[in-house]
Amino acid sequence: MNTPPVPPRHEIRALQTATTVTVYQAYRPAIGLPAARDGRFPAEWKRDRMTWIKPSFLWMMYRCGWGTKEGQEVVLAVEISRSGLEWALAHAELSHYVRGVHPDQASWRRSLRTAPARVQWDPERDLDLNPLPYRSLQLGLSGEASRRYADEWTVSVRDVTPLAREVHAAVRAGERERAAALLPVETPLDLHRSPSILFHCATRPDDARLYRACGSR
């Protein structure tokens, strides 16, 4: 039996089309249900607050406890434009300081305060929601990015709470192959033509220098 290759430590994987990328969020019913019904976020959704989007379904399940945590009972699959996601990544700052990527901590803090998006890498999760040795993207959106996410980039909003429950039930029943087959198919995003995006997602000094050089050509 062939063992599938382990993904790179930092890689953005998502359910995607040629023009869209699907990300996940979980909300209380007062926000999640109207959003799924209308295909857009309601006026009650705070456009002036930071919101975090996750392209990994299983990481979202870890965060919301399969939709059982208070205030996260409705799990949404939000399909957004690829161009919108690329804009956010190109204008993002890492959520943590990395020596060699940033000139110094003061510069990183200044950039973090003004950036409309934040890149955070957290361990990907398996079907048992245990951490894996590679990372999954969380993208924080605030200010302009948050407003554009809600009002410009969103293509569709679906309630995938039933899917979360079905996958969870299969895992609990020991039906792992069925659970895995139910998962959204998440494939790597091709960002190699966008050095500025790669630079803003870089977590290693060598990568940051390479992407910066590519972007200046």
XYZ file of N, CA, C and O in Angstrom:
868
model
N 0.840 -1.189 0.000
C 0.000 0.000 0.000
C 0.886 1.254 0.000
O 1.785 1.393 0.820
N 0.651 2.135 -0.959
C 1.443 3.349 -1.060
C 0.994 4.377 -0.030
O -0.202 4.630 0.135
N 1.966 4.961 0.654
C 1.670 6.010 1.623
C 1.625 7.349 0.906
O 2.564 7.690 0.177
N 0.521 8.105 1.050
C 0.445 9.396 0.362
C 1.532 10.340 0.869
O 1.911 10.295 2.038
N 2.071 11.178 -0.013
C 3.132 12.105 0.406
C 2.623 13.107 1.424
O 1.453 13.522 1.389
N 3.493 13.483 2.347
C 3.127 14.493 3.352
C 3.202 15.870 2.696
O 4.196 16.192 2.039
N 2.174 16.684 2.830
C 2.214 18.022 2.225
C 3.341 18.861 2.810
O 3.863 18.580 3.896
N 3.753 19.913 2.101
C 4.748 20.840 2.658
C 4.264 21.406 3.986
O 3.055 21.478 4.243
N 5.200 21.827 4.813
C 4.830 22.323 6.143
C 3.886 23.524 6.067
O 2.959 23.638 6.862
N 4.109 24.411 5.122
C 3.234 25.563 4.947
C 2.690 25.544 3.521
O 3.440 25.742 2.565
N 1.393 25.279 3.408
C 0.753 25.203 2.102
C -0.725 25.529 2.270
O -1.372 25.078 3.216
N -1.254 26.321 1.340
C -2.679 26.658 1.390
C -3.421 25.651 0.535
O -3.213 25.555 -0.674
N -4.283 24.877 1.155
C -5.118 23.896 0.458
C -6.584 24.289 0.645
O -6.991 24.694 1.737
N -7.374 24.127 -0.420
C -8.767 24.551 -0.332
C -9.608 23.872 -1.401
O -9.083 23.440 -2.445
N -10.896 23.791 -1.148
C -11.868 23.462 -2.185
C -11.922 24.662 -3.110
O -12.128 25.794 -2.654
N -11.733 24.447 -4.403
C -11.580 25.589 -5.297
C -12.100 25.301 -6.691
O -12.242 24.150 -7.109
N -12.390 26.398 -7.410
C -12.672 26.346 -8.837
C -11.659 27.273 -9.509
O -10.760 27.806 -8.847
N -11.821 27.495 -10.794
C -10.898 28.381 -11.498
C -11.004 29.814 -11.000
O -10.042 30.583 -11.099
N -12.153 30.185 -10.441
C -12.364 31.581 -10.048
C -12.713 31.779 -8.578
O -12.777 32.912 -8.117
N -12.933 30.684 -7.830
C -13.356 30.823 -6.435
C -12.586 29.887 -5.518
O -12.004 28.892 -5.949
N -12.618 30.225 -4.247
C -12.030 29.409 -3.174
C -13.049 29.340 -2.049
O -13.699 30.348 -1.733
N -13.210 28.180 -1.438
C -14.156 28.029 -0.333
C -13.424 28.087 0.998
O -12.412 27.412 1.196
N -13.953 28.908 1.902
C -13.422 29.011 3.260
C -14.560 28.718 4.232
O -15.736 28.720 3.850
N -14.202 28.469 5.485
C -15.199 28.061 6.475
C -15.201 28.993 7.675
O -14.169 29.517 8.091
N -16.396 29.197 8.210
C -16.594 29.932 9.451
C -17.767 29.307 10.191
O -18.588 28.604 9.597
N -17.857 29.562 11.492
C -18.979 29.060 12.283
C -19.541 30.194 13.120
O -18.781 30.993 13.696
N -20.861 30.269 13.175
C -21.537 31.376 13.842
C -22.712 30.868 14.671
O -23.192 29.741 14.495
N -23.230 31.749 15.500
C -24.475 31.456 16.187
C -25.605 31.501 15.161
O -25.488 32.147 14.111
N -26.731 30.837 15.428
C -27.816 30.766 14.441
C -28.323 32.124 13.976
O -28.704 32.267 12.808
N -28.316 33.136 14.850
C -28.841 34.449 14.474
C -28.088 35.061 13.303
O -28.647 35.884 12.563
N -26.832 34.682 13.113
C -26.047 35.183 11.983
C -25.903 34.116 10.904
O -26.076 34.381 9.713
N -25.602 32.893 11.303
C -25.332 31.832 10.340
C -26.523 31.464 9.479
O -26.382 31.279 8.263
N -27.705 31.360 10.072
C -28.876 30.945 9.300
C -29.296 31.983 8.263
O -29.539 31.632 7.099
N -29.390 33.280 8.621
C -29.712 34.278 7.585
C -28.649 34.349 6.490
O -28.976 34.558 5.317
N -27.378 34.181 6.870
C -26.309 34.235 5.865
C -26.475 33.111 4.839
O -26.352 33.335 3.628
N -26.774 31.908 5.315
C -26.964 30.778 4.409
C -28.241 30.938 3.584
O -28.265 30.600 2.398
N -29.274 31.469 4.202
C -30.551 31.651 3.494
C -30.435 32.667 2.366
O -30.922 32.455 1.256
N -29.745 33.783 2.651
C -29.683 34.890 1.693
C -28.436 34.869 0.818
O -28.332 35.643 -0.135
N -27.473 34.022 1.161
C -26.242 33.965 0.382
C -25.317 35.138 0.609
O -24.389 35.371 -0.176
N -25.518 35.851 1.679
C -24.661 36.992 2.039
C -24.798 37.237 3.535
O -25.769 36.801 4.166
N -23.844 37.964 4.090
C -23.869 38.211 5.526
C -24.881 39.299 5.861
O -24.969 40.316 5.154
N -25.642 39.106 6.941
C -26.662 40.090 7.310
C -26.036 41.362 7.873
O -24.839 41.410 8.181
N -26.865 42.381 8.002
C -26.380 43.666 8.517
C -25.833 43.522 9.934
O -24.950 44.281 10.341
N -26.330 42.543 10.671
C -25.867 42.316 12.049
C -24.409 41.870 12.101
O -23.740 42.024 13.114
N -23.913 41.315 10.997
C -22.524 40.874 10.939
C -21.625 42.096 10.989
O -21.720 42.988 10.149
N -20.735 42.154 11.964
C -19.926 43.342 12.211
C -18.799 43.467 11.190
O -17.819 42.725 11.228
N -18.944 44.408 10.281
C -17.948 44.598 9.241
C -16.726 45.379 9.719
O -15.744 45.484 8.978
N -16.791 45.933 10.920
C -15.651 46.686 11.454
C -14.825 45.862 12.435
O -13.906 46.380 13.066
N -15.123 44.562 12.553
C -14.373 43.691 13.460
C -13.560 42.683 12.663
O -13.903 42.343 11.537
N -12.483 42.194 13.271
C -11.682 41.168 12.595
C -12.457 39.858 12.550
O -13.107 39.461 13.517
N -12.386 39.205 11.409
C -13.013 37.902 11.235
C -11.970 36.953 10.668
O -11.100 37.359 9.892
N -12.023 35.692 11.079
C -11.026 34.710 10.656
C -11.670 33.686 9.729
O -12.719 33.123 10.054
N -11.041 33.454 8.579
C -11.543 32.472 7.628
C -10.536 31.329 7.526
O -9.327 31.528 7.660
N -11.064 30.120 7.308
C -10.223 28.923 7.285
C -10.553 28.095 6.047
O -11.694 27.657 5.894
N -9.605 27.855 5.159
C -9.882 27.012 3.995
C -9.900 25.516 4.305
O -10.286 24.723 3.444
N -9.500 25.130 5.502
C -9.486 23.718 5.888
C -10.771 23.347 6.618
O -11.067 23.878 7.695
N -11.526 22.410 6.065
C -12.763 21.949 6.708
C -12.466 21.313 8.059
O -13.144 21.604 9.056
N -11.453 20.451 8.126
C -11.169 19.764 9.387
C -10.629 20.713 10.449
O -10.893 20.533 11.640
N -9.870 21.742 10.032
C -9.444 22.707 11.041
C -10.647 23.459 11.586
O -10.721 23.730 12.777
N -11.616 23.746 10.725
C -12.842 24.394 11.203
C -13.581 23.483 12.166
O -14.136 23.934 13.167
N -13.583 22.180 11.886
C -14.246 21.237 12.794
C -13.555 21.220 14.153
O -14.215 21.137 15.199
N -12.236 21.309 14.126
C -11.491 21.386 15.386
C -11.875 22.647 16.152
O -12.110 22.606 17.367
N -11.961 23.751 15.457
C -12.248 25.038 16.110
C -13.665 25.088 16.674
O -13.876 25.627 17.766
N -14.627 24.531 15.955
C -16.030 24.645 16.394
C -16.563 23.379 17.047
O -17.734 23.321 17.426
N -15.692 22.364 17.192
C -16.147 21.124 17.815
C -17.262 20.451 17.043
O -18.259 20.024 17.629
N -17.089 20.360 15.725
C -18.103 19.776 14.846
C -19.441 20.527 14.923
O -20.504 19.958 14.727
N -19.380 21.811 15.245
C -20.594 22.613 15.313
C -21.336 22.483 16.620
O -22.524 22.835 16.701
N -20.641 22.027 17.670
C -21.309 21.844 18.961
C -20.976 22.935 19.974
O -21.625 23.027 21.019
N -19.956 23.756 19.687
C -19.575 24.787 20.642
C -20.566 25.947 20.618
O -21.104 26.306 19.568
N -20.787 26.512 21.784
C -21.725 27.621 21.895
C -21.258 28.794 21.028
O -20.090 29.184 21.053
N -22.198 29.353 20.275
C -21.884 30.461 19.397
C -21.288 30.047 18.068
O -21.016 30.890 17.213
N -21.103 28.733 17.868
C -20.548 28.223 16.612
C -21.378 27.042 16.087
O -20.861 26.109 15.494
N -22.668 27.137 16.318
C -23.543 26.010 15.983
C -23.835 25.873 14.493
O -24.251 24.799 14.040
N -23.671 26.955 13.750
C -23.945 26.915 12.304
C -22.619 27.049 11.553
O -21.946 28.066 11.652
N -22.260 26.006 10.822
C -21.001 25.992 10.079
C -21.297 26.410 8.640
O -22.146 25.814 7.968
N -20.581 27.424 8.188
C -20.806 27.963 6.846
C -19.622 27.670 5.935
O -18.466 27.782 6.338
N -19.944 27.299 4.696
C -18.956 27.241 3.622
C -19.167 28.496 2.796
O -20.218 28.669 2.173
N -18.186 29.386 2.821
C -18.293 30.667 2.134
C -17.407 30.622 0.896
O -16.180 30.549 1.002
N -18.027 30.653 -0.267
C -17.280 30.656 -1.516
C -16.956 32.099 -1.867
O -17.853 32.933 -1.993
N -15.669 32.389 -1.982
C -15.240 33.759 -2.264
C -14.431 33.788 -3.558
O -13.930 32.756 -4.020
N -14.306 34.962 -4.125
C -13.548 35.085 -5.363
C -12.065 34.823 -5.092
O -11.525 35.222 -4.059
N -11.427 34.147 -6.014
C -9.991 33.895 -5.897
C -9.221 35.212 -5.867
O -8.256 35.363 -5.114
N -9.674 36.188 -6.654
C -8.994 37.480 -6.676
C -9.084 38.180 -5.332
O -8.153 38.866 -4.914
N -10.202 38.002 -4.635
C -10.340 38.589 -3.302
C -9.376 37.974 -2.311
O -8.717 38.684 -1.534
N -9.277 36.644 -2.327
C -8.335 35.975 -1.434
C -6.905 36.391 -1.752
O -6.106 36.652 -0.839
N -6.581 36.476 -3.025
C -5.231 36.875 -3.403
C -4.931 38.302 -2.941
O -3.817 38.601 -2.503
N -5.914 39.194 -3.028
C -5.716 40.565 -2.535
C -5.417 40.544 -1.043
O -4.498 41.231 -0.568
N -6.193 39.769 -0.292
C -5.982 39.709 1.159
C -4.599 39.173 1.491
O -3.900 39.715 2.363
N -4.176 38.115 0.811
C -2.865 37.541 1.083
C -1.739 38.502 0.706
O -0.727 38.597 1.407
N -1.923 39.223 -0.390
C -0.887 40.159 -0.836
C -0.754 41.353 0.102
O 0.284 42.014 0.112
N -1.794 41.636 0.885
C -1.767 42.767 1.819
C -1.676 42.309 3.275
O -1.904 43.097 4.192
N -1.326 41.043 3.480
C -1.320 40.468 4.825
C 0.029 40.629 5.510
O 1.059 40.861 4.876
N 0.003 40.475 6.822
C 1.207 40.389 7.641
C 1.113 39.111 8.458
O 0.010 38.661 8.804
N 2.266 38.504 8.741
C 2.282 37.334 9.618
C 1.807 37.728 11.010
O 2.109 38.816 11.492
N 1.089 36.820 11.659
C 0.569 37.117 12.992
C 1.644 37.036 14.062
O 1.397 37.402 15.212
N 2.845 36.563 13.699
C 3.934 36.473 14.664
C 5.236 36.967 14.027
O 5.400 36.923 12.803
N 6.123 37.446 14.848
C 7.420 37.957 14.387
C 8.347 36.804 14.031
O 8.428 35.812 14.758
N 9.034 36.941 12.897
C 10.028 35.951 12.480
C 11.324 36.682 12.164
O 11.375 37.521 11.261
N 12.374 36.369 12.918
C 13.681 36.981 12.679
C 14.158 36.631 11.267
O 14.110 35.478 10.852
N 14.587 37.618 10.528
C 15.052 37.398 9.168
C 13.992 37.674 8.125
O 14.290 38.064 7.006
N 12.728 37.438 8.490
C 11.618 37.807 7.605
C 11.285 39.280 7.801
O 11.087 40.033 6.854
N 11.242 39.693 9.093
C 10.975 41.083 9.431
C 12.290 41.767 9.840
O 13.138 41.135 10.482
N 12.450 43.049 9.490
C 13.684 43.763 9.877
C 13.912 43.752 11.380
O 15.040 43.562 11.846
N 12.857 43.976 12.147
C 12.930 43.948 13.605
C 11.509 43.886 14.141
O 10.531 44.006 13.388
N 11.368 43.680 15.468
C 10.039 43.518 16.043
C 9.204 44.789 15.940
O 7.988 44.724 15.741
N 9.856 45.948 16.057
C 9.112 47.208 15.964
C 8.497 47.373 14.575
O 7.341 47.798 14.444
N 9.257 47.029 13.540
C 8.738 47.113 12.171
C 7.575 46.156 11.974
O 6.571 46.493 11.335
N 7.725 44.935 12.506
C 6.642 43.955 12.394
C 5.383 44.454 13.095
O 4.289 44.346 12.550
N 5.515 45.024 14.288
C 4.338 45.524 15.017
C 3.643 46.638 14.248
O 2.407 46.695 14.197
N 4.425 47.540 13.657
C 3.828 48.626 12.871
C 3.072 48.064 11.673
O 1.956 48.495 11.368
N 3.677 47.102 11.010
C 3.031 46.491 9.851
C 1.766 45.746 10.260
O 0.737 45.810 9.574
N 1.832 45.058 11.397
C 0.676 44.300 11.874
C -0.496 45.221 12.192
O -1.652 44.888 11.925
N -0.199 46.389 12.750
C -1.266 47.330 13.107
C -1.989 47.865 11.882
O -3.192 48.147 11.944
N -1.280 48.022 10.786
C -1.886 48.648 9.608
C -2.368 47.652 8.560
O -3.164 48.017 7.694
N -1.889 46.418 8.612
C -2.265 45.427 7.599
C -3.739 45.061 7.725
O -4.229 44.820 8.832
N -4.475 44.962 6.616
C -5.887 44.582 6.673
C -6.104 43.077 6.801
O -7.241 42.626 6.923
N -5.011 42.309 6.767
C -5.138 40.849 6.886
C -3.952 40.288 7.651
O -2.852 40.855 7.634
N -4.189 39.163 8.332
C -3.145 38.491 9.108
C -3.076 37.024 8.712
O -4.095 36.342 8.657
N -1.853 36.560 8.449
C -1.619 35.155 8.124
C -1.179 34.426 9.388
O -0.236 34.838 10.051
N -1.873 33.361 9.700
C -1.506 32.525 10.847
C -1.497 31.070 10.406
O -2.442 30.612 9.755
N -0.434 30.367 10.756
C -0.305 28.955 10.390
C -0.492 28.091 11.635
O 0.248 28.224 12.598
N -1.467 27.200 11.594
C -1.747 26.300 12.715
C -1.725 24.859 12.230
O -1.962 24.589 11.046
N -1.453 23.906 13.122
C -1.404 22.509 12.687
C -2.707 22.062 12.029
O -3.792 22.313 12.556
N -2.564 21.426 10.863
C -3.722 20.806 10.225
C -4.229 19.689 11.126
O -3.511 19.235 12.036
N -5.447 19.236 10.910
C -6.068 18.222 11.771
C -6.479 16.996 10.971
O -6.805 17.093 9.784
N -6.475 15.839 11.657
C -6.961 14.613 11.031
C -8.421 14.392 11.413
O -9.054 15.266 12.029
N -8.969 13.252 11.051
C -10.385 12.985 11.312
C -10.715 12.951 12.801
O -11.864 13.187 13.190
N -9.722 12.667 13.631
C -9.923 12.692 15.081
C -9.628 14.069 15.660
O -9.630 14.244 16.878
N -9.339 15.011 14.775
C -9.010 16.396 15.131
C -7.686 16.510 15.880
O -7.443 17.492 16.583
N -6.847 15.498 15.723
C -5.501 15.557 16.277
C -4.590 16.339 15.331
O -4.806 16.348 14.116
N -3.546 17.001 15.870
C -2.662 17.802 15.014
C -1.804 16.944 14.095
O -1.350 15.867 14.479
N -1.592 17.440 12.894
C -0.731 16.799 11.911
C 0.588 17.574 11.816
O 0.658 18.716 12.287
N 1.629 17.006 11.208
C 2.945 17.670 11.197
C 3.065 18.794 10.176
O 4.142 19.348 10.003
N 1.996 19.134 9.494
C 2.031 20.258 8.561
C 0.920 21.235 8.921
O 0.027 20.923 9.715
N 0.977 22.423 8.334
C 0.153 23.539 8.789
C -0.992 23.860 7.840
O -0.979 23.522 6.665
N -1.969 24.542 8.417
C -3.127 25.014 7.668
C -3.275 26.511 7.896
O -2.964 27.021 8.975
N -3.740 27.190 6.879
C -3.874 28.642 6.956
C -5.110 29.073 7.730
O -6.191 28.518 7.546
N -4.908 30.069 8.595
C -6.010 30.885 9.096
C -5.727 32.297 8.615
O -4.594 32.773 8.728
N -6.736 32.957 8.092
C -6.543 34.305 7.573
C -7.491 35.256 8.288
O -8.711 35.122 8.199
N -6.907 36.197 9.026
C -7.697 37.197 9.730
C -7.925 38.411 8.842
O -6.978 38.925 8.242
N -9.161 38.860 8.778
C -9.519 40.010 7.946
C -10.085 41.112 8.818
O -10.935 40.873 9.675
N -9.612 42.330 8.604
C -10.131 43.461 9.361
C -10.205 44.676 8.437
O -9.642 44.690 7.340
N -10.911 45.711 8.883
C -10.977 46.954 8.119
C -11.463 46.737 6.706
O -12.509 46.123 6.459
N -10.693 47.218 5.752
C -11.077 47.118 4.338
C -11.269 45.674 3.906
O -12.208 45.351 3.159
N -10.397 44.775 4.369
C -10.495 43.374 3.964
C -11.780 42.735 4.473
O -12.434 41.981 3.747
N -12.163 43.023 5.700
C -13.387 42.470 6.263
C -14.617 42.959 5.502
O -15.522 42.178 5.174
N -14.642 44.243 5.198
C -15.783 44.806 4.458
C -15.860 44.221 3.046
O -16.948 43.870 2.567
N -14.721 44.113 2.388
C -14.723 43.583 1.027
C -15.082 42.097 1.010
O -15.746 41.621 0.081
N -14.640 41.375 2.023
C -15.003 39.959 2.145
C -16.515 39.796 2.187
O -17.090 38.971 1.449
N -17.169 40.580 3.018
C -18.611 40.435 3.197
C -19.413 40.953 2.011
O -20.432 40.355 1.634
N -18.969 42.047 1.428
C -19.808 42.746 0.448
C -19.344 42.644 -0.998
O -20.119 42.965 -1.903
N -18.104 42.198 -1.230
C -17.607 42.117 -2.606
C -17.145 40.721 -2.995
O -17.441 40.249 -4.105
N -16.396 40.068 -2.118
C -15.760 38.810 -2.507
C -16.678 37.602 -2.385
O -16.465 36.597 -3.069
N -17.697 37.672 -1.531
C -18.546 36.509 -1.288
C -19.397 36.190 -2.505
O -20.145 37.040 -2.994
N -19.272 34.963 -2.986
C -20.041 34.485 -4.133
C -21.265 33.696 -3.670
O -22.353 33.831 -4.214
N -21.086 32.865 -2.654
C -22.196 32.077 -2.110
C -21.894 31.703 -0.670
O -20.737 31.695 -0.247
N -22.955 31.401 0.069
C -22.824 30.958 1.463
C -23.722 29.741 1.634
O -24.925 29.801 1.336
N -23.146 28.641 2.112
C -23.909 27.414 2.322
C -23.792 26.955 3.773
O -22.731 27.062 4.375
N -24.888 26.426 4.289
C -24.884 25.831 5.619
C -24.406 24.386 5.486
O -25.103 23.542 4.904
N -23.207 24.104 6.000
C -22.664 22.739 5.915
C -22.673 22.059 7.283
O -21.957 21.078 7.493
N -23.509 22.562 8.177
C -23.655 21.906 9.489
C -24.084 20.451 9.339
O -23.542 19.571 10.038
N -25.060 20.123 8.452
C -25.411 18.706 8.276
C -24.220 17.856 7.837
O -24.081 16.710 8.285
N -23.368 18.405 6.979
C -22.175 17.656 6.565
C -21.248 17.436 7.752
O -20.707 16.331 7.935
N -21.058 18.457 8.577
C -20.205 18.318 9.765
C -20.727 17.199 10.668
O -19.943 16.362 11.156
N -22.034 17.156 10.850
C -22.620 16.119 11.703
C -22.482 14.737 11.092
O -22.230 13.744 11.797
N -22.628 14.653 9.768
C -22.525 13.355 9.097
C -21.102 12.812 9.181
O -20.894 11.621 9.457
N -20.127 13.681 8.940
C -18.730 13.245 9.037
C -18.406 12.830 10.468
O -17.775 11.785 10.699
N -18.835 13.641 11.432
C -18.578 13.327 12.840
C -19.195 11.992 13.232
O -18.569 11.169 13.914
N -20.431 11.746 12.781
C -21.112 10.490 13.105
C -20.354 9.304 12.514
O -20.220 8.252 13.161
N -19.843 9.464 11.298
C -19.096 8.374 10.673
C -17.800 8.102 11.427
O -17.409 6.946 11.634
N -17.130 9.153 11.879
C -15.903 8.983 12.659
C -16.206 8.256 13.960
O -15.492 7.304 14.342
N -17.255 8.679 14.640
C -17.611 8.052 15.918
C -18.011 6.597 15.738
O -17.820 5.775 16.642
N -18.564 6.274 14.573
C -18.982 4.895 14.307
C -17.825 4.034 13.810
O -17.999 2.838 13.551
N -16.651 4.620 13.688
C -15.496 3.879 13.206
C -15.477 3.697 11.697
O -14.671 2.929 11.173
N -16.346 4.421 10.978
C -16.417 4.309 9.519
C -15.512 5.372 8.887
O -15.961 6.329 8.260
N -14.240 5.188 9.029
C -13.283 6.220 8.648
C -13.221 6.435 7.133
O -13.049 7.560 6.664
N -13.320 5.363 6.365
C -13.285 5.531 4.909
C -14.489 6.338 4.431
O -14.362 7.197 3.557
N -15.650 6.064 5.006
C -16.838 6.835 4.620
C -16.685 8.281 5.042
O -17.034 9.195 4.294
N -16.148 8.506 6.247
C -15.942 9.875 6.725
C -14.996 10.627 5.801
O -15.253 11.778 5.421
N -13.898 9.976 5.420
C -12.920 10.628 4.548
C -13.517 10.944 3.187
O -13.226 11.991 2.586
N -14.376 10.047 2.696
C -14.986 10.257 1.380
C -15.958 11.429 1.385
O -16.228 12.017 0.329
N -16.485 11.767 2.549
C -17.438 12.873 2.660
C -16.757 14.237 2.685
O -17.404 15.265 2.438
N -15.469 14.257 2.999
C -14.768 15.528 3.165
C -14.668 16.291 1.850
O -14.513 15.703 0.784
N -14.739 17.621 1.908
C -14.480 18.426 0.703
C -13.072 18.140 0.175
O -12.139 17.923 0.951
N -12.928 18.131 -1.132
C -11.634 17.859 -1.754
C -10.833 19.159 -1.787
O -11.134 20.075 -2.558
N -9.809 19.227 -0.947
C -8.996 20.438 -0.818
C -7.647 20.207 -1.487
O -6.886 19.318 -1.094
N -7.351 21.004 -2.486
C -6.110 20.878 -3.243
C -5.275 22.146 -3.083
O -5.812 23.214 -2.757
N -3.957 22.066 -3.297
C -3.096 23.240 -3.100
C -3.443 24.382 -4.046
O -3.724 24.166 -5.228
N -3.428 25.584 -3.509
C -3.608 26.772 -4.341
C -2.312 27.056 -5.081
O -1.229 27.007 -4.490
N -2.408 27.369 -6.350
C -1.241 27.699 -7.143
C -0.956 29.185 -6.987
O -1.602 30.029 -7.604
N 0.033 29.497 -6.163
C 0.407 30.887 -5.919
C 1.783 31.212 -6.485
O 2.319 32.283 -6.232
N 2.351 30.303 -7.262
C 3.726 30.491 -7.724
C 3.873 31.672 -8.676
O 4.970 32.171 -8.892
N 2.765 32.115 -9.254
C 2.841 33.266 -10.152
C 2.630 34.579 -9.402
O 2.554 35.636 -10.001
N 2.493 34.490 -8.090
C 2.231 35.692 -7.292
C 3.286 35.822 -6.204
O 3.028 35.512 -5.039
N 4.509 36.271 -6.526
C 5.580 36.366 -5.529
C 5.223 37.243 -4.347
O 5.647 36.985 -3.229
N 4.432 38.316 -4.581
C 4.081 39.200 -3.470
C 3.233 38.475 -2.440
O 3.364 38.690 -1.239
N 2.358 37.576 -2.903
C 1.542 36.792 -1.980
C 2.437 35.835 -1.202
O 2.330 35.711 0.022
N 3.320 35.141 -1.904
C 4.208 34.201 -1.236
C 5.083 34.909 -0.210
O 5.341 34.382 0.875
N 5.531 36.115 -0.539
C 6.359 36.853 0.410
C 5.589 37.136 1.696
O 6.110 36.974 2.802
N 4.332 37.549 1.574
C 3.554 37.892 2.760
C 3.139 36.661 3.565
O 2.716 36.796 4.711
N 3.253 35.471 2.974
C 2.945 34.236 3.702
C 4.203 33.531 4.207
O 4.108 32.515 4.886
N 5.370 34.058 3.842
C 6.630 33.373 4.146
C 6.879 33.309 5.642
O 6.643 34.269 6.369
N 7.384 32.167 6.087
C 7.719 31.993 7.503
C 9.198 31.688 7.696
O 9.638 31.475 8.818
N 9.958 31.668 6.579
C 11.396 31.416 6.670
C 12.138 32.556 5.973
O 11.724 33.005 4.892
N 13.239 33.018 6.537
C 13.996 34.118 5.930
C 14.399 33.851 4.487
O 14.303 34.736 3.642
N 14.861 32.634 4.176
C 15.295 32.330 2.814
C 14.139 32.468 1.834
O 14.304 32.975 0.720
N 12.952 31.992 2.237
C 11.784 32.112 1.368
C 11.424 33.571 1.161
O 11.102 33.997 0.047
N 11.454 34.360 2.229
C 11.092 35.772 2.126
C 12.028 36.506 1.173
O 11.577 37.303 0.336
N 13.328 36.217 1.249
C 14.275 36.873 0.355
C 14.026 36.458 -1.097
O 14.090 37.275 -2.023
N 13.721 35.181 -1.326
C 13.458 34.690 -2.662
C 12.218 35.353 -3.251
O 12.235 35.843 -4.383
N 11.132 35.386 -2.492
C 9.881 35.938 -3.011
C 10.005 37.441 -3.241
O 9.434 37.992 -4.179
N 10.747 38.128 -2.349
C 10.946 39.559 -2.524
C 11.703 39.826 -3.828
O 11.379 40.722 -4.602
N 12.712 39.006 -4.094
C 13.509 39.168 -5.313
C 12.670 38.891 -6.560
O 12.743 39.620 -7.548
N 11.848 37.861 -6.501
C 10.995 37.531 -7.642
C 10.014 38.656 -7.927
O 9.732 38.994 -9.070
N 9.488 39.257 -6.862
C 8.507 40.315 -7.033
C 9.104 41.582 -7.575
O 8.389 42.437 -8.099
N 10.414 41.753 -7.482
C 11.048 42.984 -7.950
C 11.487 42.885 -9.408
O 11.998 43.843 -9.960
N 11.286 41.723 -10.003
C 11.728 41.546 -11.391
C 10.736 42.190 -12.354
O 9.560 42.248 -12.079
